[in-house]
Amino acid sequence: MLAMALHLRKQELSLRDIAAKLVITTGKKKGRHPSPATVMRMLREHDEQTVGV
């Protein structure tokens, strides 16, 4: 899901648009779309890890 979110961010889509295109594939919420806040958190954590290296 992260790879797809990064791809969509490169296309300059909004967080709402990215969240609408993603689907949770595992866990209790399988088959649902993540919230824009979840997408923002996921992308922020990825950015912090890549910049920190």
PDB file of N, CA and C in Angstrom:
ATOM      1  N   MET A   1       0.827  -1.184   0.000  1.00  0.00           N
ATOM      2  CA  MET A   1       0.000   0.000   0.000  1.00  0.00           C
ATOM      3  C   MET A   1       0.872   1.248   0.000  1.00  0.00           C
ATOM      4  N   LEU A   2       1.993   1.195   0.690  1.00  0.00           N
ATOM      5  CA  LEU A   2       2.892   2.342   0.733  1.00  0.00           C
ATOM      6  C   LEU A   2       3.447   2.663  -0.645  1.00  0.00           C
ATOM      7  N   ALA A   3       3.826   1.651  -1.402  1.00  0.00           N
ATOM      8  CA  ALA A   3       4.384   1.881  -2.734  1.00  0.00           C
ATOM      9  C   ALA A   3       3.370   2.581  -3.630  1.00  0.00           C
ATOM     10  N   MET A   4       2.128   2.155  -3.549  1.00  0.00           N
ATOM     11  CA  MET A   4       1.085   2.795  -4.362  1.00  0.00           C
ATOM     12  C   MET A   4       0.843   4.223  -3.901  1.00  0.00           C
ATOM     13  N   ALA A   5       0.873   4.462  -2.604  1.00  0.00           N
ATOM     14  CA  ALA A   5       0.679   5.814  -2.072  1.00  0.00           C
ATOM     15  C   ALA A   5       1.806   6.733  -2.541  1.00  0.00           C
ATOM     16  N   LEU A   6       3.031   6.232  -2.543  1.00  0.00           N
ATOM     17  CA  LEU A   6       4.156   7.040  -3.025  1.00  0.00           C
ATOM     18  C   LEU A   6       4.008   7.350  -4.504  1.00  0.00           C
ATOM     19  N   HIS A   7       3.554   6.374  -5.279  1.00  0.00           N
ATOM     20  CA  HIS A   7       3.345   6.571  -6.713  1.00  0.00           C
ATOM     21  C   HIS A   7       2.274   7.644  -6.958  1.00  0.00           C
ATOM     22  N   LEU A   8       1.192   7.572  -6.216  1.00  0.00           N
ATOM     23  CA  LEU A   8       0.113   8.543  -6.376  1.00  0.00           C
ATOM     24  C   LEU A   8       0.535   9.933  -5.912  1.00  0.00           C
ATOM     25  N   ARG A   9       1.380   9.996  -4.884  1.00  0.00           N
ATOM     26  CA  ARG A   9       1.868  11.298  -4.421  1.00  0.00           C
ATOM     27  C   ARG A   9       2.728  11.961  -5.484  1.00  0.00           C
ATOM     28  N   LYS A  10       3.496  11.168  -6.228  1.00  0.00           N
ATOM     29  CA  LYS A  10       4.301  11.720  -7.317  1.00  0.00           C
ATOM     30  C   LYS A  10       3.425  12.340  -8.400  1.00  0.00           C
ATOM     31  N   GLN A  11       2.210  11.838  -8.521  1.00  0.00           N
ATOM     32  CA  GLN A  11       1.267  12.381  -9.496  1.00  0.00           C
ATOM     33  C   GLN A  11       0.536  13.605  -8.953  1.00  0.00           C
ATOM     34  N   GLU A  12       0.931  14.053  -7.767  1.00  0.00           N
ATOM     35  CA  GLU A  12       0.409  15.250  -7.109  1.00  0.00           C
ATOM     36  C   GLU A  12      -1.086  15.173  -6.813  1.00  0.00           C
ATOM     37  N   LEU A  13      -1.548  14.011  -6.394  1.00  0.00           N
ATOM     38  CA  LEU A  13      -2.932  13.859  -5.966  1.00  0.00           C
ATOM     39  C   LEU A  13      -3.058  14.285  -4.507  1.00  0.00           C
ATOM     40  N   SER A  14      -4.244  14.711  -4.124  1.00  0.00           N
ATOM     41  CA  SER A  14      -4.475  15.107  -2.736  1.00  0.00           C
ATOM     42  C   SER A  14      -4.534  13.856  -1.845  1.00  0.00           C
ATOM     43  N   LEU A  15      -4.426  14.070  -0.546  1.00  0.00           N
ATOM     44  CA  LEU A  15      -4.496  12.950   0.395  1.00  0.00           C
ATOM     45  C   LEU A  15      -5.843  12.238   0.292  1.00  0.00           C
ATOM     46  N   ARG A  16      -6.897  12.982   0.079  1.00  0.00           N
ATOM     47  CA  ARG A  16      -8.227  12.370  -0.064  1.00  0.00           C
ATOM     48  C   ARG A  16      -8.296  11.495  -1.305  1.00  0.00           C
ATOM     49  N   ASP A  17      -7.718  11.970  -2.408  1.00  0.00           N
ATOM     50  CA  ASP A  17      -7.720  11.180  -3.641  1.00  0.00           C
ATOM     51  C   ASP A  17      -6.874   9.921  -3.484  1.00  0.00           C
ATOM     52  N   ILE A  18      -5.726  10.055  -2.818  1.00  0.00           N
ATOM     53  CA  ILE A  18      -4.861   8.893  -2.594  1.00  0.00           C
ATOM     54  C   ILE A  18      -5.588   7.871  -1.728  1.00  0.00           C
ATOM     55  N   ALA A  19      -6.221   8.323  -0.646  1.00  0.00           N
ATOM     56  CA  ALA A  19      -6.932   7.414   0.250  1.00  0.00           C
ATOM     57  C   ALA A  19      -8.077   6.702  -0.472  1.00  0.00           C
ATOM     58  N   ALA A  20      -8.730   7.393  -1.381  1.00  0.00           N
ATOM     59  CA  ALA A  20      -9.848   6.791  -2.110  1.00  0.00           C
ATOM     60  C   ALA A  20      -9.377   5.697  -3.064  1.00  0.00           C
ATOM     61  N   LYS A  21      -8.144   5.780  -3.538  1.00  0.00           N
ATOM     62  CA  LYS A  21      -7.628   4.798  -4.481  1.00  0.00           C
ATOM     63  C   LYS A  21      -6.972   3.601  -3.792  1.00  0.00           C
ATOM     64  N   LEU A  22      -6.589   3.752  -2.530  1.00  0.00           N
ATOM     65  CA  LEU A  22      -5.943   2.664  -1.805  1.00  0.00           C
ATOM     66  C   LEU A  22      -6.981   1.754  -1.147  1.00  0.00           C
ATOM     67  N   VAL A  23      -6.610   0.488  -0.974  1.00  0.00           N
ATOM     68  CA  VAL A  23      -7.468  -0.473  -0.295  1.00  0.00           C
ATOM     69  C   VAL A  23      -6.618  -1.240   0.710  1.00  0.00           C
ATOM     70  N   ILE A  24      -7.114  -1.362   1.927  1.00  0.00           N
ATOM     71  CA  ILE A  24      -6.422  -2.121   2.968  1.00  0.00           C
ATOM     72  C   ILE A  24      -6.538  -3.603   2.628  1.00  0.00           C
ATOM     73  N   THR A  25      -5.405  -4.310   2.606  1.00  0.00           N
ATOM     74  CA  THR A  25      -5.399  -5.697   2.147  1.00  0.00           C
ATOM     75  C   THR A  25      -5.339  -6.727   3.269  1.00  0.00           C
ATOM     76  N   THR A  26      -5.017  -6.309   4.481  1.00  0.00           N
ATOM     77  CA  THR A  26      -4.933  -7.264   5.587  1.00  0.00           C
ATOM     78  C   THR A  26      -5.576  -6.682   6.836  1.00  0.00           C
ATOM     79  N   GLY A  27      -5.852  -7.555   7.781  1.00  0.00           N
ATOM     80  CA  GLY A  27      -6.321  -7.112   9.078  1.00  0.00           C
ATOM     81  C   GLY A  27      -7.827  -6.965   9.177  1.00  0.00           C
ATOM     82  N   LYS A  28      -8.224  -6.350  10.258  1.00  0.00           N
ATOM     83  CA  LYS A  28      -9.627  -6.200  10.597  1.00  0.00           C
ATOM     84  C   LYS A  28     -10.396  -5.358   9.580  1.00  0.00           C
ATOM     85  N   LYS A  29      -9.742  -4.379   8.977  1.00  0.00           N
ATOM     86  CA  LYS A  29     -10.405  -3.473   8.038  1.00  0.00           C
ATOM     87  C   LYS A  29     -10.110  -3.822   6.580  1.00  0.00           C
ATOM     88  N   LYS A  30      -9.838  -5.075   6.323  1.00  0.00           N
ATOM     89  CA  LYS A  30      -9.527  -5.547   4.975  1.00  0.00           C
ATOM     90  C   LYS A  30     -10.658  -5.174   4.004  1.00  0.00           C
ATOM     91  N   GLY A  31     -10.273  -4.633   2.852  1.00  0.00           N
ATOM     92  CA  GLY A  31     -11.242  -4.266   1.836  1.00  0.00           C
ATOM     93  C   GLY A  31     -11.743  -2.838   1.927  1.00  0.00           C
ATOM     94  N   ARG A  32     -11.404  -2.143   3.002  1.00  0.00           N
ATOM     95  CA  ARG A  32     -11.830  -0.751   3.165  1.00  0.00           C
ATOM     96  C   ARG A  32     -10.734   0.198   2.696  1.00  0.00           C
ATOM     97  N   HIS A  33     -11.099   1.456   2.557  1.00  0.00           N
ATOM     98  CA  HIS A  33     -10.144   2.496   2.199  1.00  0.00           C
ATOM     99  C   HIS A  33      -9.591   3.121   3.483  1.00  0.00           C
ATOM    100  N   PRO A  34      -8.302   3.425   3.517  1.00  0.00           N
ATOM    101  CA  PRO A  34      -7.752   4.097   4.700  1.00  0.00           C
ATOM    102  C   PRO A  34      -8.217   5.548   4.742  1.00  0.00           C
ATOM    103  N   SER A  35      -8.170   6.140   5.906  1.00  0.00           N
ATOM    104  CA  SER A  35      -8.529   7.547   6.030  1.00  0.00           C
ATOM    105  C   SER A  35      -7.381   8.410   5.507  1.00  0.00           C
ATOM    106  N   PRO A  36      -7.674   9.647   5.099  1.00  0.00           N
ATOM    107  CA  PRO A  36      -6.598  10.547   4.680  1.00  0.00           C
ATOM    108  C   PRO A  36      -5.553  10.746   5.777  1.00  0.00           C
ATOM    109  N   ALA A  37      -5.975  10.731   7.034  1.00  0.00           N
ATOM    110  CA  ALA A  37      -5.026  10.885   8.146  1.00  0.00           C
ATOM    111  C   ALA A  37      -4.064   9.706   8.199  1.00  0.00           C
ATOM    112  N   THR A  38      -4.557   8.513   7.938  1.00  0.00           N
ATOM    113  CA  THR A  38      -3.703   7.328   7.921  1.00  0.00           C
ATOM    114  C   THR A  38      -2.695   7.411   6.790  1.00  0.00           C
ATOM    115  N   VAL A  39      -3.142   7.875   5.634  1.00  0.00           N
ATOM    116  CA  VAL A  39      -2.239   8.022   4.491  1.00  0.00           C
ATOM    117  C   VAL A  39      -1.168   9.060   4.810  1.00  0.00           C
ATOM    118  N   MET A  40      -1.568  10.182   5.412  1.00  0.00           N
ATOM    119  CA  MET A  40      -0.611  11.221   5.761  1.00  0.00           C
ATOM    120  C   MET A  40       0.427  10.685   6.747  1.00  0.00           C
ATOM    121  N   ARG A  41      -0.022   9.939   7.748  1.00  0.00           N
ATOM    122  CA  ARG A  41       0.884   9.366   8.750  1.00  0.00           C
ATOM    123  C   ARG A  41       1.856   8.386   8.102  1.00  0.00           C
ATOM    124  N   MET A  42       1.351   7.554   7.214  1.00  0.00           N
ATOM    125  CA  MET A  42       2.173   6.555   6.541  1.00  0.00           C
ATOM    126  C   MET A  42       3.250   7.236   5.683  1.00  0.00           C
ATOM    127  N   LEU A  43       2.869   8.266   4.938  1.00  0.00           N
ATOM    128  CA  LEU A  43       3.832   8.968   4.091  1.00  0.00           C
ATOM    129  C   LEU A  43       4.846   9.749   4.931  1.00  0.00           C
ATOM    130  N   ARG A  44       4.377  10.351   6.029  1.00  0.00           N
ATOM    131  CA  ARG A  44       5.283  11.100   6.895  1.00  0.00           C
ATOM    132  C   ARG A  44       6.323  10.183   7.528  1.00  0.00           C
ATOM    133  N   GLU A  45       5.889   9.015   8.004  1.00  0.00           N
ATOM    134  CA  GLU A  45       6.825   8.064   8.604  1.00  0.00           C
ATOM    135  C   GLU A  45       7.840   7.577   7.575  1.00  0.00           C
ATOM    136  N   HIS A  46       7.395   7.372   6.362  1.00  0.00           N
ATOM    137  CA  HIS A  46       8.313   6.957   5.297  1.00  0.00           C
ATOM    138  C   HIS A  46       9.343   8.051   5.033  1.00  0.00           C
ATOM    139  N   ASP A  47       8.882   9.302   4.965  1.00  0.00           N
ATOM    140  CA  ASP A  47       9.802  10.422   4.708  1.00  0.00           C
ATOM    141  C   ASP A  47      10.821  10.567   5.832  1.00  0.00           C
ATOM    142  N   GLU A  48      10.375  10.388   7.078  1.00  0.00           N
ATOM    143  CA  GLU A  48      11.298  10.503   8.216  1.00  0.00           C
ATOM    144  C   GLU A  48      12.356   9.410   8.181  1.00  0.00           C
ATOM    145  N   GLN A  49      11.981   8.202   7.757  1.00  0.00           N
ATOM    146  CA  GLN A  49      12.933   7.106   7.702  1.00  0.00           C
ATOM    147  C   GLN A  49      13.942   7.305   6.566  1.00  0.00           C
ATOM    148  N   THR A  50      13.502   7.805   5.435  1.00  0.00           N
ATOM    149  CA  THR A  50      14.411   7.953   4.297  1.00  0.00           C
ATOM    150  C   THR A  50      15.328   9.149   4.471  1.00  0.00           C
ATOM    151  N   VAL A  51      14.858  10.213   5.114  1.00  0.00           N
ATOM    152  CA  VAL A  51      15.700  11.387   5.350  1.00  0.00           C
ATOM    153  C   VAL A  51      16.705  11.096   6.451  1.00  0.00           C
ATOM    154  N   GLY A  52      16.309  10.314   7.440  1.00  0.00           N
ATOM    155  CA  GLY A  52      17.179  10.002   8.567  1.00  0.00           C
ATOM    156  C   GLY A  52      18.352   9.133   8.199  1.00  0.00           C
ATOM    157  N   VAL A  53      18.285   8.458   7.070  1.00  0.00           N
ATOM    158  CA  VAL A  53      19.355   7.526   6.682  1.00  0.00           C
ATOM    159  C   VAL A  53      20.499   8.246   6.054  1.00  0.00           C
TER     160      VAL A  53
END
